[in-house]
Amino acid sequence: MSQSLSQEFDTLSKFGILKDYLPIEVTCNLSKQIKLRPYQVQALNRWLYYIDEYDGRPSRSHLLFHMATGSGKTVLMAALILNLYIRGYRNFLFFVNSSQIIEKTRDNFLNQVSPKHLFNNPIRIDGKPVNVQSVDTFQAVSSDAINIHFTTIQGLHIRMNTPKEDSITMEDFREYKIVMISDEAHHLNAETKKNRTQTEIKQINSWEHTVTNIFCQHSENLLLEFTATADLNHPAIREKYHDKILYDYQLKDFRQDGYSKDIELRQADLPPLDRMIQAMVLSQYRRKVAEAHGIHCKPVILMKSKTIAESSENERLFTSKVKKLSGTDLLEMRNSLSSEDKTLVQAFKYIIDEHGVDYDEFALELQGDFGDGKIVNVNKPKDLEELQIDLNNLEDHSNDLRVIFAVNKLDEGWDVLNLFDIVRLYNTRDSKGDKIGRTTMSEAQLIGRGARYFPFIDPSQPEAIPEIRKYDRDLKHPLRILEELYYHCSHNPRYIDEIKKALIKIGMEDDNTREVNLRLKESFKKSQFYQIGYVWINKRVKNLNEGVTKLDDYKIDNYFTYSILNTGHVEETSAFSDEIPESKTFIETPVSRELQLSEFNRHILNFAMDSNEFFHFSNVKKYFPHITSISEFQTSKSCLGCVKVQVRGLKRDLDNMSPKEKLKIVRYILSQIEENIKRESVEFVGTTEFTSLKVRECFTDKKIKIRTEGEAGLSWEKRILMGLTYSIP
């Protein structure tokens, strides 16, 4: 088989052919709180090349973004919507299998006060505000707005086959070009599979067929699919998406890049109630560790049952136990712990011994944090729809939920970062032989969803990226507990083996990693140097750029080139003649003209800078602290006042440049300046003040996690250089 589409683009990326910057209409119109991650930028760069330059692109394009759970596919959808708006698309059909995902996405797209709102407020494109609105049909909608119809796949099928007044119909798709956006798109493959279940047979005429029929209604329609779990091992599905997967960013890549929590499997030979109480204690321990480091974190527990009846009973048992919880109960729990349960032993030591909280006080605290109003059961579909917004914003300071009881209602479309404990309250297995059971695989995928990283800043490492794991090289660090998700289950070695295999298969676990203890030699520990020696260190502080006075300090050349080239081809023919048109070509020689950027009309400069958040005064001031105003930045000979641009084109075009063309020139220059500043700027610098620390405090035994492929075979010297051993804090 020939190279797949994703393999072709892997090659283009490897050789640096893809564009390396994004249109400002996209970057400036996403929410200010969104900072695109490298893999999201890579996905958008692939899209731009595909839509603008890829020779094999059909006019009616169908693409799949196969990206890991938690990787921000909805952010990517928003960026694509903005880019497609620029390309003339106004109507978008968003559809998914689940109604609760619809409500979550509607909130993210439309609710401007939501903490997870995706767009800037307002969106401005070509100087005009652009509204995002939900519509029931595409008839008589605004041609200046982003019009989105939200629906489930099932609801879409019903409306297509039993049309009603004021409802979307197939005629809508014949008249207008549409961008179809399918989330959790693996549900669309019922018709593709040859070995179908009875449920999938019923879906043939209601899902995949309906979507395909809509897609074919207009020659410029686009179908963009997003999923983390396409069954690419199935031959028919693999063949279907061979030329459609534009970007394949799997869960293993997501985890290796540090964007997920690590998974810890906790098996205990205890009844379900005791495992729930243990999870509660660990959750509170995690909260206390975070607070001690100045981090707001409200950890959430998911209590997962096999049936709705069992879930209700487990909820009753838990709430009853919490209401009656006493200090004696907690003392008995601590006394019954095995020495092998190092995490729970450490939790009690931290709370009771080190921080002086007595057992009765701790019991009262747990009753308050896990009492009425802090627990919810989501097994009823009606309740789930009402609770969906709260479940999607569990990280909010105003959201008090700590425990969620569920069966399988949260297996898809649940965006939560502060889920740290999943308690499996049943002990059945469905794996047979070497084949991983469907339930076990579903549980592994739920773990993968819960493993989304909780972003935080360690006050001792302010330069560390909040969204990425920080302590793979220091597993004993107290904040490591904020980088781990605990999966609590009963003691069942066969099941543990099966869930590990499932986690490895989906990429959430790596069978090539191991924990390594790095120990100092005892002879070194006994040495005089180790006992009484000192090392001198300086601190890293935020770079205030006080020495920056001009563009050249960021290695920015003040001379740019920009081309405006049109052909000189003219055709003349009679409107009533059957003759082949006579072609007359007048060749004009392009000329160059040097312009001073500061001489452009002030309103053009202001508009270009206003539409790019990087050049708002508050941000410019960070990079050029001596600047007192945007006007000074525009006119100063040390800043934009020294910038010249050589514009190349036909003389008549240069003589009659429109304001829009001038705006393009200014935007291009600003984007190049922004790119240079970001590349050359340094966020932190070392101070000239040094303080002493004892050697024995800097160098200690340490436990790290390494991959046995590559790292284990390195020499000790190379591993030190790569930072695989401990370093001075």
XYZ file of C-alpha atoms in Angstrom:
729
model
C 0.000 0.000 0.000
C 1.195 3.536 -0.771
C 2.126 6.079 1.872
C -0.812 7.260 3.931
C -1.704 10.956 4.085
C -0.298 11.283 7.605
C 2.967 9.634 6.497
C 3.247 12.072 3.587
C 2.849 14.986 5.982
C 5.311 13.429 8.429
C 7.852 13.613 5.614
C 6.930 17.216 4.764
C 7.324 18.139 8.428
C 10.653 16.336 8.720
C 12.123 18.326 5.840
C 10.760 21.667 7.057
C 8.364 22.206 4.155
C 5.320 23.040 6.281
C 4.608 26.676 7.131
C 5.958 27.684 10.503
C 3.604 30.488 11.451
C -0.155 30.760 11.907
C -2.448 33.481 10.539
C -3.017 36.221 13.101
C -6.765 35.995 12.377
C -6.542 32.634 14.153
C -4.062 33.343 16.946
C -5.596 36.686 17.915
C -9.183 35.463 17.964
C -8.773 32.467 20.218
C -9.420 33.067 23.911
C -6.581 34.892 25.661
C -6.236 32.007 28.101
C -5.455 29.566 25.278
C -1.819 29.035 24.449
C -1.517 26.622 21.557
C 0.699 23.652 22.329
C 3.385 22.512 19.868
C 1.365 19.533 18.618
C -1.702 21.756 18.052
C 0.453 24.164 16.035
C 1.752 21.170 14.079
C -1.823 20.082 13.307
C -2.750 23.584 12.114
C 0.416 23.851 10.006
C -0.553 20.604 8.292
C -4.038 21.941 7.676
C -2.714 25.164 6.115
C -0.414 23.264 3.771
C -3.179 20.819 2.869
C -5.759 23.488 2.079
C -3.363 25.853 0.276
C -0.687 23.754 -1.408
C -1.390 20.024 -1.340
C -1.749 18.800 -4.921
C -3.909 15.808 -4.022
C -6.616 17.807 -2.251
C -10.140 17.295 -3.640
C -12.539 20.257 -3.593
C -14.812 18.271 -1.296
C -12.312 17.331 1.418
C -12.757 14.715 4.143
C -10.103 14.643 6.898
C -9.559 12.985 10.264
C -7.569 14.440 13.154
C -6.680 11.338 15.179
C -5.568 12.909 18.442
C -5.251 11.692 22.012
C -7.889 12.134 24.671
C -7.180 15.405 26.455
C -5.038 16.886 23.683
C -7.415 19.809 23.064
C -9.310 18.769 19.955
C -12.031 21.345 20.676
C -9.420 24.125 20.683
C -8.275 22.851 17.291
C -11.882 22.936 16.044
C -12.177 26.592 17.089
C -8.929 27.490 15.297
C -10.092 25.719 12.133
C -13.459 27.492 12.253
C -11.667 30.856 12.351
C -9.429 29.915 9.434
C -12.359 28.602 7.395
C -14.292 31.806 8.052
C -11.435 33.700 6.387
C -11.800 31.303 3.448
C -15.475 32.176 2.979
C -17.219 29.493 5.038
C -20.008 30.734 7.274
C -22.077 27.636 8.102
C -20.870 24.852 10.389
C -22.602 21.624 11.382
C -21.309 20.170 14.649
C -22.513 16.669 15.445
C -21.609 13.990 17.940
C -23.052 10.801 19.413
C -23.843 12.146 22.889
C -26.230 14.930 23.944
C -24.083 15.850 26.964
C -21.113 16.511 24.677
C -23.376 18.812 22.659
C -24.170 20.896 25.742
C -20.516 21.034 26.779
C -19.380 22.125 23.309
C -22.204 24.654 22.929
C -21.083 26.211 26.210
C -17.433 26.284 25.112
C -18.294 27.904 21.777
C -21.026 30.342 22.812
C -20.848 31.183 26.510
C -18.505 34.167 26.750
C -18.339 34.013 30.553
C -17.445 30.321 30.652
C -13.883 29.679 31.904
C -13.483 27.320 28.943
C -14.822 29.711 26.290
C -12.744 29.194 23.155
C -12.958 32.534 21.349
C -11.735 36.024 22.063
C -14.374 38.587 22.887
C -14.980 40.099 20.461
C -13.747 38.200 17.426
C -12.439 40.724 14.893
C -11.639 39.789 11.298
C -10.724 42.454 8.743
C -11.612 45.056 11.345
C -15.188 43.848 11.766
C -16.695 42.090 14.798
C -17.822 38.528 14.084
C -20.527 36.817 16.130
C -20.672 33.098 16.859
C -24.275 31.951 17.009
C -26.272 28.752 17.303
C -28.825 28.275 14.500
C -31.684 25.854 13.828
C -31.387 26.115 10.041
C -29.035 27.756 7.572
C -31.875 29.636 5.871
C -31.671 33.430 6.219
C -28.698 33.338 8.604
C -26.188 36.183 8.828
C -23.538 36.105 6.133
C -21.154 37.899 8.500
C -21.500 35.497 11.440
C -20.158 32.054 12.304
C -23.370 30.020 12.211
C -23.230 26.658 14.009
C -25.947 24.017 14.117
C -25.379 21.659 17.065
C -26.942 18.216 16.926
C -26.514 14.568 17.777
C -25.963 12.087 14.963
C -29.270 10.436 15.798
C -31.159 13.742 15.825
C -29.570 14.733 12.520
C -30.739 11.517 10.899
C -34.299 11.948 12.146
C -34.508 15.501 10.803
C -33.107 14.455 7.429
C -35.676 11.678 7.024
C -38.704 13.303 8.664
C -38.293 17.022 7.902
C -40.365 19.549 9.833
C -41.058 23.242 9.448
C -38.266 25.512 10.747
C -35.915 22.540 10.972
C -32.739 21.781 9.085
C -33.340 19.824 5.842
C -31.306 18.267 3.058
C -32.064 21.350 0.918
C -29.952 23.425 3.330
C -26.931 21.394 2.332
C -27.618 21.664 -1.392
C -27.814 25.460 -1.313
C -24.898 26.306 0.963
C -21.418 24.966 1.383
C -21.044 23.509 4.849
C -18.215 22.557 7.166
C -19.218 19.351 8.929
C -17.414 18.826 12.252
C -17.736 15.377 13.783
C -16.549 14.869 17.366
C -15.946 11.337 18.747
C -16.029 10.359 15.081
C -15.303 6.665 15.654
C -19.092 6.283 15.991
C -19.429 6.987 12.258
C -17.878 3.707 11.162
C -20.797 1.307 11.567
C -21.249 0.951 7.800
C -17.525 0.570 7.122
C -17.172 -2.548 9.267
C -18.035 -5.819 7.568
C -18.474 -7.814 10.759
C -21.188 -5.750 12.382
C -23.027 -6.114 15.649
C -26.831 -5.910 15.676
C -26.597 -2.381 17.042
C -24.244 -1.364 14.227
C -26.584 -2.858 11.619
C -29.346 -0.574 12.892
C -26.979 2.391 12.672
C -26.122 1.885 8.985
C -28.996 3.998 7.692
C -28.933 6.471 10.540
C -25.341 7.535 11.012
C -22.614 6.950 8.472
C -24.953 6.876 5.483
C -26.726 10.101 6.492
C -23.430 11.930 7.057
C -22.072 10.730 3.694
C -25.276 11.848 1.951
C -25.042 15.362 3.441
C -21.347 15.585 2.598
C -22.022 14.907 -1.086
C -24.690 17.609 -1.470
C -22.261 20.439 -2.322
C -18.975 20.332 -4.200
C -17.193 22.529 -1.615
C -18.392 20.806 1.545
C -15.790 19.817 4.121
C -15.996 16.947 6.597
C -13.575 17.236 9.520
C -13.580 14.322 11.933
C -11.991 14.251 15.391
C -11.449 11.216 17.591
C -8.926 9.604 19.880
C -10.079 6.036 19.323
C -10.447 5.183 15.649
C -10.192 1.409 15.299
C -7.324 1.515 12.812
C -6.572 -2.158 13.449
C -9.789 -2.968 11.591
C -8.787 -3.473 7.904
C -11.834 -1.704 6.454
C -11.470 1.338 8.716
C -7.722 1.503 8.117
C -8.373 1.500 4.362
C -11.150 4.117 4.665
C -8.844 6.586 6.465
C -5.658 5.798 4.545
C -5.863 9.120 2.656
C -7.804 11.058 5.286
C -5.758 11.122 8.524
C -4.009 14.472 8.393
C -2.499 14.248 11.858
C -1.984 11.206 14.066
C -1.011 12.259 17.604
C -1.491 9.210 19.751
C -1.906 8.876 23.494
C 1.609 7.470 23.862
C 3.028 10.645 22.243
C 0.817 12.775 24.486
C 2.085 10.934 27.573
C 5.744 10.929 26.511
C 5.556 14.679 25.852
C 4.540 15.087 29.502
C 0.940 16.265 29.060
C -0.679 13.506 31.149
C -0.616 12.253 34.702
C 1.165 9.010 35.447
C -1.004 6.041 36.431
C -0.654 4.245 39.753
C -2.666 1.030 40.172
C -3.662 0.557 43.826
C -5.049 -2.898 44.553
C -6.336 -3.614 48.040
C -7.910 -6.765 49.486
C -10.700 -4.696 51.035
C -14.479 -4.299 50.565
C -15.671 -1.431 48.325
C -16.571 0.878 51.234
C -13.073 0.716 52.715
C -11.518 1.456 49.325
C -13.798 4.481 48.959
C -12.733 5.809 52.375
C -9.057 5.250 51.553
C -9.501 7.213 48.319
C -11.135 10.037 50.297
C -8.173 10.248 52.704
C -5.672 10.293 49.817
C -7.708 12.945 48.008
C -7.594 15.193 51.081
C -3.867 14.525 51.508
C -3.338 15.669 47.927
C -5.320 18.832 48.586
C -3.269 19.639 51.683
C 0.059 19.129 49.883
C -1.090 21.482 47.113
C -2.236 24.150 49.585
C 1.079 23.940 51.464
C 2.806 24.937 48.204
C 0.377 27.779 47.440
C -1.491 25.794 44.762
C -5.281 25.766 44.537
C -6.326 22.201 43.792
C -9.648 20.571 44.632
C -9.101 16.880 43.820
C -12.098 14.892 42.537
C -12.872 11.175 42.992
C -14.868 9.047 40.522
C -16.617 6.077 42.149
C -17.347 3.635 39.307
C -19.938 0.890 39.734
C -21.076 -1.880 37.395
C -24.829 -1.174 37.530
C -27.020 1.799 38.392
C -28.496 -0.059 41.359
C -25.017 -0.825 42.712
C -23.985 2.801 42.178
C -26.931 4.051 44.228
C -26.156 1.574 47.016
C -22.460 2.520 47.015
C -23.409 6.181 47.251
C -25.695 5.415 50.223
C -22.952 3.442 52.004
C -20.376 6.185 51.425
C -22.536 9.114 52.555
C -23.680 7.188 55.614
C -20.101 6.333 56.574
C -18.877 9.910 56.117
C -21.656 11.265 58.348
C -20.646 8.875 61.143
C -16.882 9.115 60.561
C -14.862 9.488 63.761
C -11.264 9.990 64.736
C -11.249 6.427 66.050
C -12.171 5.142 62.567
C -9.190 6.954 61.075
C -6.821 5.738 63.783
C -7.960 2.159 63.187
C -7.439 2.610 59.451
C -3.905 3.838 60.023
C -3.075 0.989 62.414
C -4.357 -1.586 59.920
C -2.226 -0.324 57.028
C 0.426 -2.524 55.518
C 3.944 -1.086 55.492
C 3.858 -1.659 51.727
C 1.115 0.956 51.363
C 3.686 3.749 51.388
C 1.374 6.407 49.964
C -1.368 6.079 52.580
C 1.227 5.699 55.344
C 2.822 8.943 54.161
C -0.602 10.649 54.023
C -1.288 9.989 57.708
C 2.277 10.899 58.665
C 1.997 14.217 56.786
C -1.419 15.190 58.169
C -1.289 13.839 61.735
C 2.401 13.776 62.682
C 3.975 16.581 60.684
C 1.099 19.088 60.735
C -0.365 18.294 64.138
C -3.961 17.606 63.065
C -5.550 15.194 65.540
C -7.776 12.367 64.338
C -11.058 13.916 65.489
C -10.237 17.204 63.704
C -9.363 15.312 60.548
C -12.647 13.378 60.705
C -14.619 16.637 60.990
C -12.687 18.104 58.071
C -13.510 15.096 55.897
C -17.180 15.313 56.867
C -17.236 18.929 55.719
C -15.368 18.408 52.443
C -17.214 15.216 51.467
C -20.640 15.904 52.926
C -23.928 17.187 51.525
C -23.584 19.137 48.290
C -20.140 17.697 47.584
C -21.351 14.371 46.107
C -23.315 13.741 42.925
C -24.722 10.694 41.117
C -24.895 11.072 37.324
C -26.534 7.824 36.233
C -29.884 9.335 35.249
C -29.708 10.890 31.743
C -31.913 13.842 32.752
C -29.747 14.594 35.780
C -26.603 14.273 33.684
C -27.802 16.867 31.163
C -28.560 19.324 33.970
C -25.198 18.659 35.626
C -23.087 18.695 32.459
C -21.833 22.264 32.838
C -20.823 21.646 36.473
C -19.081 18.412 35.475
C -17.230 20.264 32.729
C -15.987 22.941 35.155
C -14.881 20.898 38.138
C -11.680 22.951 38.416
C -13.569 26.192 39.187
C -13.038 27.657 42.657
C -16.818 27.968 43.035
C -17.443 24.293 42.169
C -17.659 22.240 45.401
C -18.063 18.741 43.938
C -15.550 16.227 45.295
C -17.111 12.816 44.536
C -18.955 11.552 41.457
C -20.819 8.228 41.378
C -21.256 6.822 37.865
C -21.552 3.677 35.783
C -20.599 4.646 32.242
C -22.159 8.059 31.613
C -18.785 9.835 31.640
C -16.851 7.547 29.327
C -16.756 10.127 26.493
C -16.544 13.899 26.166
C -15.690 14.593 29.793
C -13.140 17.382 30.093
C -11.747 17.282 33.617
C -8.230 18.034 34.824
C -8.546 17.569 38.582
C -9.691 13.944 38.614
C -7.034 12.150 40.660
C -8.763 8.988 41.919
C -10.924 6.391 40.163
C -12.340 3.706 42.452
C -13.495 0.488 40.748
C -16.252 -0.872 42.996
C -16.730 -4.277 41.339
C -14.455 -7.216 40.677
C -15.555 -8.836 37.420
C -13.414 -9.624 34.392
C -14.276 -10.095 30.737
C -10.863 -10.756 29.189
C -10.270 -14.229 27.812
C -6.840 -15.655 27.144
C -4.653 -13.003 25.547
C -7.646 -11.028 24.257
C -8.427 -7.851 26.194
C -12.109 -7.681 27.074
C -14.335 -4.839 25.904
C -15.093 -3.716 29.476
C -11.411 -3.752 30.419
C -10.544 -1.691 27.341
C -13.340 0.758 28.193
C -11.910 1.073 31.714
C -8.453 1.751 30.299
C -9.882 4.478 28.085
C -11.627 6.028 31.087
C -8.290 6.043 32.913
C -6.749 7.758 29.892
C -9.468 10.411 30.010
C -8.923 10.964 33.724
C -5.152 11.211 33.231
C -5.335 14.704 31.753
C -2.678 16.746 33.503
C -3.665 19.269 36.137
C -1.606 22.405 35.303
C 0.113 24.148 38.187
C 3.156 26.274 38.957
C 5.662 25.049 41.499
C 6.817 28.206 43.362
C 10.346 26.768 43.484
C 10.332 26.267 39.684
C 8.500 29.303 38.280
C 10.050 28.752 34.841
C 8.629 25.228 34.483
C 5.765 24.857 31.996
C 2.518 24.493 34.024
C 0.920 21.983 31.610
C 3.779 19.439 31.612
C 4.976 16.909 34.203
C 7.883 18.186 36.269
C 8.998 15.360 38.558
C 9.766 12.318 36.410
C 13.359 12.892 37.575
C 12.386 13.274 41.216
C 9.666 10.796 42.158
C 10.047 11.597 45.861
C 9.134 15.259 45.406
C 6.035 16.070 47.521
C 4.231 17.618 44.511
C 4.664 14.423 42.520
C 1.274 13.406 43.942
C -0.303 16.101 41.710
C 1.124 14.268 38.682
C -0.407 10.896 39.470
C -3.845 9.377 38.998
C -4.672 6.507 41.369
C -6.809 3.668 40.051
C -8.176 1.833 43.105
C -9.348 -1.755 42.623
C -9.631 -4.982 44.566
C -6.718 -7.382 44.861
C -6.976 -9.388 41.629
C -3.606 -10.121 39.955
C -5.195 -11.416 36.744
C -7.243 -8.255 36.328
C -4.231 -6.049 37.112
C -2.281 -7.835 34.386
C -5.171 -7.321 31.936
C -5.660 -3.609 32.708
C -1.910 -3.047 32.373
C -1.988 -4.650 28.910
C -4.966 -2.485 27.960
C -3.200 0.673 29.177
C -0.106 -0.252 27.179
C -2.234 -0.891 24.097
C -3.891 2.534 24.202
C -0.533 4.193 24.974
C -1.263 5.234 28.557
C 1.454 2.993 29.965
C 4.921 2.299 28.607
C 6.379 -1.176 29.107
C 9.813 0.330 28.386
C 9.911 2.507 31.510
C 11.228 1.646 34.924
C 11.954 3.379 38.190
C 15.604 3.647 39.160
C 17.067 4.463 42.558
C 20.127 6.687 42.378
C 22.188 6.322 45.523
C 25.284 8.174 46.607
C 28.222 6.009 47.607
C 28.425 5.508 51.339
C 32.107 6.469 51.240
C 31.135 9.810 49.691
C 28.447 10.402 52.324
C 31.062 9.855 55.055
C 33.575 12.208 53.469
C 34.421 15.553 55.047
C 33.421 17.332 51.831
C 29.910 15.849 51.995
C 29.490 16.454 55.715
C 30.676 20.086 55.967
C 31.145 21.258 52.363
C 29.123 23.983 50.656
C 28.094 24.815 47.119
C 27.290 28.300 45.868
C 24.238 28.872 43.730
C 22.424 31.821 42.230
C 18.732 32.153 41.532
C 16.901 32.509 38.260
C 14.640 35.535 38.091
C 12.184 36.880 35.572
C 13.971 38.706 32.758
C 12.773 42.317 32.791
C 14.618 43.106 29.528
C 16.085 46.244 31.100
C 19.007 46.217 28.674
C 16.771 46.163 25.581
C 16.596 49.497 23.787
C 16.145 48.631 20.113
C 14.922 45.986 17.658
C 18.491 44.979 16.950
C 18.785 43.643 20.509
C 16.517 40.815 19.335
C 18.647 40.343 16.187
C 15.920 41.817 14.003
C 17.021 43.146 10.634
C 15.244 46.416 9.918
C 14.910 45.650 6.196
C 12.114 43.447 4.788
C 10.916 42.482 1.325
C 7.351 41.990 0.152
C 6.089 41.063 -3.330
C 2.932 42.134 -5.133
C 3.019 40.363 -8.478
C 0.254 40.165 -11.106
C 0.530 38.787 -14.628
C 0.200 41.062 -17.620
C -2.106 38.646 -19.447
C -5.135 40.138 -21.253
C -7.703 38.270 -23.398
C -9.975 39.921 -25.995
C -12.963 38.232 -27.683
C -16.343 39.150 -29.066
C -19.326 38.141 -26.979
C -21.031 36.766 -30.127
C -18.059 35.156 -31.839
C -17.370 31.421 -32.143
C -13.709 32.077 -32.772
C -11.043 31.024 -30.320
C -10.156 34.102 -28.252
C -7.105 35.979 -29.336
C -4.674 36.207 -26.478
C -2.646 39.352 -26.090
C 0.007 39.469 -23.448
C 1.691 42.603 -22.312
C 4.757 41.878 -20.254
C 5.608 44.466 -17.649
C 8.890 44.344 -15.824
C 8.435 44.276 -12.042
C 9.965 47.170 -10.162
C 10.938 47.707 -6.538
C 10.079 50.552 -4.243
C 11.474 51.190 -0.783
C 9.003 52.362 1.829
C 9.438 53.485 5.417
C 7.055 51.655 7.743
C 6.578 54.744 9.935
C 5.330 56.658 6.878
C 2.315 54.375 6.447
C -0.962 55.988 7.523
C -1.234 55.922 11.283
C -4.656 54.242 11.215
C -3.182 51.314 9.234
C -0.385 50.842 11.761
C -2.823 51.139 14.647
C -5.279 48.687 13.120
C -2.580 46.109 12.389
C -1.225 46.334 15.936
C -4.667 46.326 17.567
C -5.582 43.112 15.767
C -2.434 41.358 17.026
C -2.422 40.901 20.791
C 1.368 40.611 20.813
C 1.620 44.301 19.862
C -0.784 45.607 22.495
C 1.043 48.132 24.662
C 1.056 45.990 27.824
C 2.893 43.242 25.943
C 5.247 45.512 23.971
C 6.237 47.105 27.288
C 7.474 43.713 28.551
C 9.928 43.397 25.675
C 10.815 47.113 25.360
C 10.524 48.502 28.915
C 11.838 51.976 27.950
C 8.887 52.564 25.588
C 6.249 54.913 27.041
C 3.540 54.614 24.368
C 2.549 52.747 21.217
C 3.087 55.972 19.288
C 6.700 56.058 20.448
C 7.158 52.408 19.470
C 5.826 53.182 15.975
C 7.982 56.259 15.359
C 11.182 55.702 17.360
C 14.286 55.122 15.237
C 15.254 52.300 17.565
C 11.943 50.489 16.964
C 9.471 50.530 14.045
C 10.665 53.952 12.944
C 13.805 52.358 11.494
C 11.996 49.598 9.601
C 12.075 49.724 5.816
C 10.340 47.441 3.369
C 11.189 46.802 -0.259
C 7.904 46.207 -2.066
C 8.264 44.500 -5.434
C 5.561 44.445 -8.086
C 4.212 46.059 -11.228
C 4.531 49.855 -11.323
C 0.784 50.409 -11.710
C 0.121 48.226 -8.664
C 2.695 50.067 -6.585
C 1.261 53.412 -7.655
C -2.252 52.368 -6.636
C -1.778 50.301 -3.501
C -5.054 50.022 -1.616
C -5.258 50.428 2.170
C -6.040 46.706 2.348
C -2.790 45.860 0.535
C -0.842 48.191 2.801
C -2.440 46.518 5.806
C -1.220 43.133 4.521
C 2.317 44.496 4.243
C 2.268 45.859 7.796
C 0.809 42.642 9.181
C 3.473 40.601 7.417
C 6.285 42.741 8.848
C 4.793 42.622 12.345
C 4.470 38.833 12.182
C 8.165 38.555 11.251
C 9.172 40.893 14.096
C 6.992 38.956 16.553
C 8.557 35.656 15.487
C 12.083 37.037 15.966
C 11.324 38.517 19.382
C 9.806 35.258 20.630
C 12.755 33.269 19.325
C 15.452 35.526 20.803
C 13.872 36.585 24.084
C 14.940 34.892 27.317
C 12.281 34.475 29.982
C 14.641 33.990 32.941
C 18.164 35.170 33.767
C 20.604 34.294 36.526
C 21.258 36.788 39.298
C 24.747 37.914 40.349
C 24.010 37.145 43.987
C 25.100 33.708 45.190
C 24.056 31.906 48.364
C 25.561 28.841 49.994
C 23.908 25.474 50.568
C 25.297 22.462 52.299
C 26.452 19.714 49.946
C 24.509 17.095 51.908
C 21.305 19.097 51.359
C 21.846 19.437 47.629
C 22.919 15.887 46.867
C 20.705 13.090 48.163
C 19.495 9.686 47.090
C 16.841 10.019 44.428
C 14.315 7.913 42.568
C 13.723 8.698 38.874
C 11.710 7.228 36.026
C 13.519 6.399 32.779
C 12.743 4.669 29.512
C 14.847 1.557 29.060
C 15.034 2.257 25.332
C 17.841 4.746 24.738
C 18.409 6.155 28.206
C 19.503 2.943 29.928
C 22.307 2.361 27.450
C 23.837 5.809 27.852
C 27.101 6.282 29.670
C 26.945 7.824 33.141
C 28.633 10.966 31.830
C 26.068 11.448 29.054
C 23.201 10.813 31.420
C 24.483 13.529 33.730
C 24.704 15.950 30.788
C 21.142 15.089 29.760
C 19.897 15.754 33.282
C 19.007 12.141 33.989
C 20.735 12.252 37.351
C 20.042 14.670 40.141
C 21.012 18.303 39.913
C 21.580 21.196 42.288
C 18.181 22.775 43.017
